[in-house]
Coordinates of C-alpha atoms and ligand atoms in Angstrom, one line a residue:
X123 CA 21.6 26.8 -4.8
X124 CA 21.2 29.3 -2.1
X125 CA 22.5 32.9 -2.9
X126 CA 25.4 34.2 -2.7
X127 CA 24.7 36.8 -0.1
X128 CA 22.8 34.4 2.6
X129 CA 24.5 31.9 5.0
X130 CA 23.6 28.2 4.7
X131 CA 21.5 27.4 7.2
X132 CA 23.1 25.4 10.3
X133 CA 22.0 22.0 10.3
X134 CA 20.5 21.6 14.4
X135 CA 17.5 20.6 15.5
X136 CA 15.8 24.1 14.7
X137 CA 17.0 23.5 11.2
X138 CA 15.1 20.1 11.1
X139 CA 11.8 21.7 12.6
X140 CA 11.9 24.0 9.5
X141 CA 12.4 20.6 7.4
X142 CA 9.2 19.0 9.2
X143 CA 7.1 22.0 9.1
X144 CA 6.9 22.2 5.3
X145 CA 5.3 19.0 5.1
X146 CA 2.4 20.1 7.7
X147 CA 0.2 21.8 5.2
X148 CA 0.5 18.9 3.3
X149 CA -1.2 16.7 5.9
X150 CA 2.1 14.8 6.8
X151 CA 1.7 14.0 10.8
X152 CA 4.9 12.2 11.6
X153 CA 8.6 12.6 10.6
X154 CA 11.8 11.2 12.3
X155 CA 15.6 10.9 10.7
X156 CA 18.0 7.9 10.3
X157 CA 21.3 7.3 8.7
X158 CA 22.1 6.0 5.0
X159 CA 23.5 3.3 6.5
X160 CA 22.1 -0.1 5.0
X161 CA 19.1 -1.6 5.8
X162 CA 20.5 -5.1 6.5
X163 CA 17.5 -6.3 8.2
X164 CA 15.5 -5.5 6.0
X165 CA 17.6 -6.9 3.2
X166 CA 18.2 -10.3 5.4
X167 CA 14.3 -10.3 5.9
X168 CA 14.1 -9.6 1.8
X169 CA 16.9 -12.3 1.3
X170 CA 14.8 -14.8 3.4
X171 CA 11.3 -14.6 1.9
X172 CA 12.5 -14.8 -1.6
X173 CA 14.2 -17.9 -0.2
X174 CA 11.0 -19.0 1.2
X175 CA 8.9 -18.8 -1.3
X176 CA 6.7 -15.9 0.4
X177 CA 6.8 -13.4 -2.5
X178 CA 4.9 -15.1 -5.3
X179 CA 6.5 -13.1 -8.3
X180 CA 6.8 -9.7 -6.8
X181 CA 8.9 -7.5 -8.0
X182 CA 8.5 -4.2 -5.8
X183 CA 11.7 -4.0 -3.6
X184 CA 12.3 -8.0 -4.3
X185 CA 13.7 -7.5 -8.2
X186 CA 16.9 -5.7 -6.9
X187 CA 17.6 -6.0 -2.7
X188 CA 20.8 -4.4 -2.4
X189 CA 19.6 -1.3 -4.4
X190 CA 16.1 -1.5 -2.2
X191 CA 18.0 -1.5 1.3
X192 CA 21.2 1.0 0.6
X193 CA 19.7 4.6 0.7
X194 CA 23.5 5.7 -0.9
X195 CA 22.7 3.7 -3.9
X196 CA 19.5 6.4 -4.6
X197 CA 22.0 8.9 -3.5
X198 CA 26.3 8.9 -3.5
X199 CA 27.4 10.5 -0.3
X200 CA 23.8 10.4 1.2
X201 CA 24.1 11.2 5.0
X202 CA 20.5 10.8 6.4
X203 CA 17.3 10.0 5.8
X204 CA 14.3 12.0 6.7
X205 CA 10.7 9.9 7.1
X206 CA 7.1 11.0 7.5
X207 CA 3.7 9.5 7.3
X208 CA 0.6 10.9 6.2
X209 CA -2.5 9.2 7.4
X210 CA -5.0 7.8 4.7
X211 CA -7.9 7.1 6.9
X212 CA -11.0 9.1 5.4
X213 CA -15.1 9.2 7.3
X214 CA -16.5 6.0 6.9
X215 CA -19.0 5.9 3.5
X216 CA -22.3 3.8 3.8
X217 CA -22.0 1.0 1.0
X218 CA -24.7 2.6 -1.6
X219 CA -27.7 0.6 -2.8
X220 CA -27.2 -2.4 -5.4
X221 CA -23.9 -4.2 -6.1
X222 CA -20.9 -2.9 -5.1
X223 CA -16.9 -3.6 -5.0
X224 CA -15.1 -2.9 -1.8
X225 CA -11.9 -0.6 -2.0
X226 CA -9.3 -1.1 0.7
X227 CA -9.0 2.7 3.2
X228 CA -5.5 3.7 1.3
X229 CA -7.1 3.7 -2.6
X230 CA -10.1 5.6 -1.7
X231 CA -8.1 8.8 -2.6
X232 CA -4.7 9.3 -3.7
X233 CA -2.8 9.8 -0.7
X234 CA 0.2 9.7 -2.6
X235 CA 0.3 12.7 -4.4
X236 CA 0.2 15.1 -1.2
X237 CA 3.1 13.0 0.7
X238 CA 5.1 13.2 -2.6
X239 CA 4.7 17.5 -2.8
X240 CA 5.0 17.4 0.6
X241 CA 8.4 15.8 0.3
X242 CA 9.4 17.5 -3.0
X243 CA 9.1 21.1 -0.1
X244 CA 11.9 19.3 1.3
X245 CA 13.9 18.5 -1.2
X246 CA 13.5 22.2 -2.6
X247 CA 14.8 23.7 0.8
X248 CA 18.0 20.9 1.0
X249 CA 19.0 22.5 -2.3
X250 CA 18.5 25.7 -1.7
X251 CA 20.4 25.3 1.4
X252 CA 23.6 23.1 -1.0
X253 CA 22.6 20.0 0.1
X254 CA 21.8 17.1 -2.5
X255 CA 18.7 15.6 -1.7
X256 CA 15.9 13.2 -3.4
X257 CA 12.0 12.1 -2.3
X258 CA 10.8 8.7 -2.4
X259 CA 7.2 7.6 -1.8
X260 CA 6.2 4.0 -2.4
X261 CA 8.7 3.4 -4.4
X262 CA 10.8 0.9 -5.7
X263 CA 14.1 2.2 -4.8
X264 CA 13.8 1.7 -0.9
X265 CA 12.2 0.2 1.9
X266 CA 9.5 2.5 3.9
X267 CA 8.5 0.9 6.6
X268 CA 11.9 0.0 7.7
X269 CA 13.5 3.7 7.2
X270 CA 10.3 4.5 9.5
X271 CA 11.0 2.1 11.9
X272 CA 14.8 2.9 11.9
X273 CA 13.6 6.7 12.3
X274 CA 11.4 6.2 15.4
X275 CA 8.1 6.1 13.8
X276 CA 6.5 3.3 14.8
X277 CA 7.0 -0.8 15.6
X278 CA 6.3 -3.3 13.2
X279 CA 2.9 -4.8 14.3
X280 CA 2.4 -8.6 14.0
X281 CA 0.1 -7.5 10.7
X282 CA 3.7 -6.3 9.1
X283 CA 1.7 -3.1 9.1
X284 CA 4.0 0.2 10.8
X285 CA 2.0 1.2 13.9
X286 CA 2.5 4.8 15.2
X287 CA 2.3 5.0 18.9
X288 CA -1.1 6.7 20.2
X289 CA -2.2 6.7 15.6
X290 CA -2.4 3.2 14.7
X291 CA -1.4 2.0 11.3
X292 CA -3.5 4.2 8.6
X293 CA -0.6 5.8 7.5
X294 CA 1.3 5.8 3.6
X295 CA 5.0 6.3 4.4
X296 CA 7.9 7.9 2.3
X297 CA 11.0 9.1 2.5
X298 CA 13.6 12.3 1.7
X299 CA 17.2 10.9 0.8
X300 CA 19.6 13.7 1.4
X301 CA 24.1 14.6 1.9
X302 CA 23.0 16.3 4.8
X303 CA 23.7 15.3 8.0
X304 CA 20.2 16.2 9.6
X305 CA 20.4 15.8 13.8
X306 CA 18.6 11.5 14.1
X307 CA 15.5 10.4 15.9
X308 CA 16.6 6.7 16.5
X309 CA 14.5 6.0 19.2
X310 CA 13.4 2.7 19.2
X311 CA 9.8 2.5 19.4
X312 CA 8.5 0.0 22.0
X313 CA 6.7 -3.0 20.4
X314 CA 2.6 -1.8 21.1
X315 CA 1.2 -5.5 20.7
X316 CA 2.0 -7.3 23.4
X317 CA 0.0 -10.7 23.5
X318 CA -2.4 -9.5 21.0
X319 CA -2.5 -11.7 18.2
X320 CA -6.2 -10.4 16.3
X321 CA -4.6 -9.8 13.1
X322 CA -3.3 -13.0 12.5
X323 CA -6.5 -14.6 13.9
X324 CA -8.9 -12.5 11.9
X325 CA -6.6 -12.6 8.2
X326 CA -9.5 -14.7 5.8
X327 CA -6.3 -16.3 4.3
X328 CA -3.9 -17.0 6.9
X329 CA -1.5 -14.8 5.0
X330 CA 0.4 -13.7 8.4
X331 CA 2.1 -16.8 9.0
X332 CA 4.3 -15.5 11.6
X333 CA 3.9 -12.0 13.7
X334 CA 5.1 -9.5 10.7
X335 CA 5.6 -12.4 7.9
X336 CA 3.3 -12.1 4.7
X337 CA 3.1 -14.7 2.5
X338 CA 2.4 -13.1 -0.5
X339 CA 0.3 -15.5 -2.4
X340 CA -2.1 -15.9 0.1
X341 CA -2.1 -12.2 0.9
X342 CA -5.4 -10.9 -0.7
X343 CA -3.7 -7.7 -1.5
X344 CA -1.6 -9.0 -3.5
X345 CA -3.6 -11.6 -5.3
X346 CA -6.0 -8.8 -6.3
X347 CA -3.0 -6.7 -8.0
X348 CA -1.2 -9.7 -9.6
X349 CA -1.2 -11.2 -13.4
X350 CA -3.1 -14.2 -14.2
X351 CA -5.7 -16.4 -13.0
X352 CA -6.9 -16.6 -9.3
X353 CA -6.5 -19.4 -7.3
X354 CA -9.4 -21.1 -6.8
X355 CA -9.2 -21.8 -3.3
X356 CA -8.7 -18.0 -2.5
X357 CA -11.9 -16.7 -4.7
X358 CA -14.4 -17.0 -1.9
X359 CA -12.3 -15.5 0.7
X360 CA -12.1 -12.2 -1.2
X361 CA -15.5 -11.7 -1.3
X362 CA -16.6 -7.9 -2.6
X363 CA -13.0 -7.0 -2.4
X364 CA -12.3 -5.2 -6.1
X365 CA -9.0 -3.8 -4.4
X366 CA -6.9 -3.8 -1.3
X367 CA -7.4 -5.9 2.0
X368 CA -8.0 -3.9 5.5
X369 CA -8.9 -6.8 7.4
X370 CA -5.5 -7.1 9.7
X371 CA -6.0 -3.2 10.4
X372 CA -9.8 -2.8 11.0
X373 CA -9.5 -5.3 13.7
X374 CA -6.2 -4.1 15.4
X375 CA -6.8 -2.3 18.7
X376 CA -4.4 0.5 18.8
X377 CA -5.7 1.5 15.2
X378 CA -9.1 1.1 15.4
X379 CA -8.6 3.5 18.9
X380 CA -6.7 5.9 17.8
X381 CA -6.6 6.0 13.9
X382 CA -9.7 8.3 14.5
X383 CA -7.9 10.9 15.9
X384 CA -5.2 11.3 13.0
X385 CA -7.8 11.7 9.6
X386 CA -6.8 12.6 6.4
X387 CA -7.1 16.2 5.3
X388 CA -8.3 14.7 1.4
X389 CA -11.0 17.0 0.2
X390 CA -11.3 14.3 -2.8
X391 CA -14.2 12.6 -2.7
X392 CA -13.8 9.2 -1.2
X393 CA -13.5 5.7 -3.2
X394 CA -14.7 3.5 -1.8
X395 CA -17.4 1.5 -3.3
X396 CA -17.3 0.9 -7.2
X397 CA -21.0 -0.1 -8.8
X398 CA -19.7 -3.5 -10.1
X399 CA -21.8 -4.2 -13.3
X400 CA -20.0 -0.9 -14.2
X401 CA -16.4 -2.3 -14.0
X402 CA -17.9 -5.2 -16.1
X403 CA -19.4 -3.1 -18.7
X404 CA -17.0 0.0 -18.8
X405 CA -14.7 0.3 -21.5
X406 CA -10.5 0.0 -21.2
X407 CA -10.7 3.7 -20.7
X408 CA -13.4 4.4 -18.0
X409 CA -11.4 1.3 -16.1
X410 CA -8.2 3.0 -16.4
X411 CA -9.7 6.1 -15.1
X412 CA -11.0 4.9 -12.4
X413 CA -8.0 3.1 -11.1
X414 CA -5.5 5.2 -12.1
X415 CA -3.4 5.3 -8.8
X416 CA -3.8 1.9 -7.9
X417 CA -0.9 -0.6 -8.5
X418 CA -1.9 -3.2 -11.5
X419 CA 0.2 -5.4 -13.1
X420 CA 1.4 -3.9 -16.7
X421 CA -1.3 -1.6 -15.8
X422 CA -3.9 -3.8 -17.7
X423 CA -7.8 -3.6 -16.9
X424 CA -8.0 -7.2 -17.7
X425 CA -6.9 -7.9 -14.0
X426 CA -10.0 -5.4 -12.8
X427 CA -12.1 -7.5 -15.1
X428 CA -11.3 -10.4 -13.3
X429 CA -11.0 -9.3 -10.0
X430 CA -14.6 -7.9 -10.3
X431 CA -16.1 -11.1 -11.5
X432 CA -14.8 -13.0 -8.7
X433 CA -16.7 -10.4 -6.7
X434 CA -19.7 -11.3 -8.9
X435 CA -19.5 -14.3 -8.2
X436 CA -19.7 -13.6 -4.4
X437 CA -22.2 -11.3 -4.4
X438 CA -23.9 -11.4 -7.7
X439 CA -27.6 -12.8 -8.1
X440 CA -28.1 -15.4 -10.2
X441 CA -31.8 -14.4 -11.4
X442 CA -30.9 -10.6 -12.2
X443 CA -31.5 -10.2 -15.7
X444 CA -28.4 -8.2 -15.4
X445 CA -26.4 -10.6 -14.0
X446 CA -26.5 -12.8 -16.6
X447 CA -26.4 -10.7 -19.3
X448 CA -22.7 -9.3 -18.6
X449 CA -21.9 -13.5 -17.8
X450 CA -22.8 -14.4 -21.2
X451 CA -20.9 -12.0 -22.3
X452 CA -18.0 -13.0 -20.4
X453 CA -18.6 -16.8 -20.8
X454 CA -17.7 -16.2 -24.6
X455 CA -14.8 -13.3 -24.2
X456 CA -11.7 -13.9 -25.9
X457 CA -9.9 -13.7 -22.8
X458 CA -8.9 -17.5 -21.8
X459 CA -8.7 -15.9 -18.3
X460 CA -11.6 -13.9 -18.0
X461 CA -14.1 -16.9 -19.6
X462 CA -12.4 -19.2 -16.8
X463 CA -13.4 -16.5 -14.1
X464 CA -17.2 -15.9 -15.5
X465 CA -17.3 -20.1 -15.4
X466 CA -16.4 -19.7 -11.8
X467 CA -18.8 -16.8 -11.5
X468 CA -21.6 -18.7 -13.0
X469 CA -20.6 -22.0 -11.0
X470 CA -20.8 -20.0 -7.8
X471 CA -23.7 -18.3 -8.5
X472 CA -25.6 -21.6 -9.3
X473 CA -24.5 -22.9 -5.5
X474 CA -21.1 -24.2 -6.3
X475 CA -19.0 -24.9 -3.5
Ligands
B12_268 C1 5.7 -5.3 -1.4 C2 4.7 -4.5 -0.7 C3 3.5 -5.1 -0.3 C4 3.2 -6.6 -0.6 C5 3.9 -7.4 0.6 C6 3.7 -6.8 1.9 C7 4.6 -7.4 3.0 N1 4.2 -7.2 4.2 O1 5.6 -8.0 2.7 C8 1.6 -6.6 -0.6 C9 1.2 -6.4 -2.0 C10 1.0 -7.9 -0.1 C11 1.3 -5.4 0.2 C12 0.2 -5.2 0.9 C13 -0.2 -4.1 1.7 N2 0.5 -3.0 1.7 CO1 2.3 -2.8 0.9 N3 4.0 -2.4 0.2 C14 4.9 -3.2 -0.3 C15 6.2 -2.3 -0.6 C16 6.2 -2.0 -2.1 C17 7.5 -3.1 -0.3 C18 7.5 -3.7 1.1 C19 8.7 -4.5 1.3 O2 9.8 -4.2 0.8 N4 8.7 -5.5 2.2 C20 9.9 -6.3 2.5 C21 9.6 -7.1 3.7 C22 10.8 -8.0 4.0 O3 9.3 -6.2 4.7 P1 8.3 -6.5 5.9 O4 7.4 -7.6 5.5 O5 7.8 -5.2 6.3 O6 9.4 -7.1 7.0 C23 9.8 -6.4 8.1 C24 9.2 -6.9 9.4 O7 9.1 -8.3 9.3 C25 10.2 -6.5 10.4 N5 10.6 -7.4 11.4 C26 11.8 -8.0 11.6 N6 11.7 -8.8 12.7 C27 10.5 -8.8 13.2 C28 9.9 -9.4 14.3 C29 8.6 -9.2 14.6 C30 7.9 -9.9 15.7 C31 7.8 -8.3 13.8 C32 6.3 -8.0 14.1 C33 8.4 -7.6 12.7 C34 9.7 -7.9 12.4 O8 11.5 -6.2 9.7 C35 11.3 -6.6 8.3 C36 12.2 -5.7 7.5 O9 11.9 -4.4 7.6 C37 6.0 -1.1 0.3 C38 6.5 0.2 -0.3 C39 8.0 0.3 -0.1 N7 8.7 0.9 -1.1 O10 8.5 0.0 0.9 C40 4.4 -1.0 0.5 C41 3.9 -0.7 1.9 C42 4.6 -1.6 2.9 N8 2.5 -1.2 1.8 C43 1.7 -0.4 2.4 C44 0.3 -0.7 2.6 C45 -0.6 0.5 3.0 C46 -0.2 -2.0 2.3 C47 -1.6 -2.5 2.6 C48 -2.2 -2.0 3.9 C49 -2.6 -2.1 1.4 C50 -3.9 -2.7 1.5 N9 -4.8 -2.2 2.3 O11 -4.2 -3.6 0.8 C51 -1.4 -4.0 2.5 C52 -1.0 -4.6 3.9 C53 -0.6 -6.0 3.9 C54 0.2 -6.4 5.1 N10 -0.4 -6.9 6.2 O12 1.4 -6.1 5.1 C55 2.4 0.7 3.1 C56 2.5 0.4 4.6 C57 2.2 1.6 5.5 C58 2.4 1.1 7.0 N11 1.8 1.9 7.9 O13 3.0 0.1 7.3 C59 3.8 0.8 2.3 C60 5.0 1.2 3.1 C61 3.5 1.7 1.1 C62 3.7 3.2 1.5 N12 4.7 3.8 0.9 O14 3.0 3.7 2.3 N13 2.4 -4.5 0.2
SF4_269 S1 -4.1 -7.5 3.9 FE1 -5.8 -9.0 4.2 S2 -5.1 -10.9 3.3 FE2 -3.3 -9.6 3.6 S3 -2.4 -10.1 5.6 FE3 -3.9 -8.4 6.0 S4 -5.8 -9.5 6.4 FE4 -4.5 -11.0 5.5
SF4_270 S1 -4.0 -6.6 15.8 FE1 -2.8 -6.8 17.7 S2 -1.1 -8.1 17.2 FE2 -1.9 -7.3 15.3 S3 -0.8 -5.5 14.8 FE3 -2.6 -4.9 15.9 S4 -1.9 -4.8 18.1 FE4 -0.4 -6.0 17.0

């Protein structure tokens, strides 16, 4: 709490400007402020793909919508919600020599981390100023790209993606849930596409199967972090991809023109090619290591394992030494799943269609 000897600060627009510029150092570029009111489209557009069939076992924001879309259920007596987005989008990096796995533009560092302390400066000052107040980034508990939208942020671009007029879509989003009643941005931001249609054109899977609607099991971002066995038909399409899909952003117009101008300020070194035979050979350990802010289910290496012989199995060579070497190893594993993908691996790499 704030001390007894200074006033609370008055909550106006200068007040918010303070709010905002705490997150600056932090590399956060955007902020805007909504209510706690319900997200009921978002929960009606939750509500309708689970009725669909369009989320394929994900849990995320699916396992519980009414906690997911009600900011007061993060926080009794919430008032507002304050927004921001950090942009991910790091200096292209020349694919190095040999075989390599593709990692999609948000895992190359952790962008998380440096939205969440920016947020957590927030969320310090609210209670130093009385206020209750709580950060969420990409997390269960609520739905980003809505409280963005609702915030003025951006529109929803026919890739589902959050587009940030005159910044494009390379951005991670999160949130500040507070009791104060900071002054609202709700401006709504003008859809940007127009008659553009690239993204849904240019997904490999025909995952956007209506402007802004994933289906999730044909969503190669998905399919890459989920349990079990790959379908078949989708384990040409993901080609070196160990992680991630960019494809509906790299070809979007407004992103690839202006993303440029909003870069990261990581000073991690960027992720974004992994030596393949390595994730094949690399113990549970080194695997973990080297994804340890990615999203995996039960956060089991198996599912890197797999993923990365699917990409073998793309890209692989069937007369490296090499090569076969780590199949035979995997043609034998104990893992039912991971001999059925080296079989695959080894079909594909002997011509297979
Ligand atoms: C589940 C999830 C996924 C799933 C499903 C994605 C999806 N589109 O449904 C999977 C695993 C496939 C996924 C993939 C990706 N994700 Co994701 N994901 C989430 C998560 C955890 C929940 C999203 C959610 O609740 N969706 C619910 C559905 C109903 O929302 P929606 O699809 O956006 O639906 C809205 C639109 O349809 C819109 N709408 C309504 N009417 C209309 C009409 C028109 C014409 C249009 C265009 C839109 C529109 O309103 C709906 C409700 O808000 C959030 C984090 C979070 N806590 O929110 C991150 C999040 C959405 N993901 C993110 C990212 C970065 C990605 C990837 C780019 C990662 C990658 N490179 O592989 C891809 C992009 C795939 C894509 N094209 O969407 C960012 C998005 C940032 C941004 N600028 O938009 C988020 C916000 C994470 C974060 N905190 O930064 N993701
Ligand atoms: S992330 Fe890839 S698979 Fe998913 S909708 Fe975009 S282009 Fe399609
Ligand atoms: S590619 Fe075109 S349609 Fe798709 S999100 Fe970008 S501007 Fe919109």
């Amino acid at each position: 709490m704030r001390p007894a000897d200074t006033a609370p600060s008055a909550i106006d627009a200068g007040y918010l400007n303070e709010l905002t510029s705490l997150t600056k150092p932090f590399g956060v570029t955007h902020t805007g402020v909504t209510s706690a009111d319900v997200l009921t489209r978002a929960r009606a557009a939750i509500e309708d793909r689970m009725r669909r069939g369009l989320t394929d076992g994900m849990q995320f924001t699916f396992r519980n919508p009414a906690r997911s879309t009600e900011p007061q259920r993060a926080l009794t007596e919430a008032q507002s919600v304050l927004a921001a987005a950090l942009p991910y989008l790091l200096d292209d990096v020349a694919r190095p020599p040999g075989r390599q796995a593709r990692v999609a533009r948000y895992a190359w560092s952790d962008n998380y981390q440096p939205l969440r302390l920016a947020l957590d400066a927030v969320v310090s000052r609210l209670r130093i100023d009385g206020h209750r107040a709580v950060a969420f980034v990409d997390d269960n508990s609520i739905v980003d790209r809505e409280i963005a939208y609702r915030a003025g942020i951006g529109w929803f671009g026919k890739n589902a993606n959050l587009l940030l007029p005159g910044a494009g879509s390379w951005f991670v989003l999160g949130c500040v849930i507070t009791t104060a009643a900071l002054p609202r941005t709700e401006t709504v931001v003008d859809d940007g596409c127009g008659a553009c249609r690239r993204c849904i054109d240019a997904c490999p899977t025909g995952a956007i199967i209506e402007p802004g609607v994933i289906d999730a099991g044909r969503c190669l971002a998905w399919v890459l972090q989920k349990p079990g066995s790959i379908p078949v038909e989708l384990r040409r399409l993901i080609a070196d991809r160990i992680y991630g899909c960019d494809d509906c952003q790299e070809v979007c117009p407004p992103t690839v023109r202006y993303g440029p101008t909003h870069r990261a300020q990581s000073r991690v070194a960027a992720k974004a090619w992994l030596p393949l035979l390595d994730l094949l050979d690399g113990t549970d350990e080194q695997l973990i290591a080297t994804w340890r802010p990615w999203y995996l289910a039960n956060r089991d290496p198996r599912w890197i394992r797999r993923n990365a012989l699917v990409v073998l199995g793309n890209i692989g060579d069937a007369a490296d030494p090499e090569v076969q070497a780590v199949l035979r190893r995997y043609l034998t594993h104990d893992d039912a799943i991971l001999r059925e993908h080296a079989q695959w691996a080894a079909a594909s790499l002997q011509g297979a269609p």
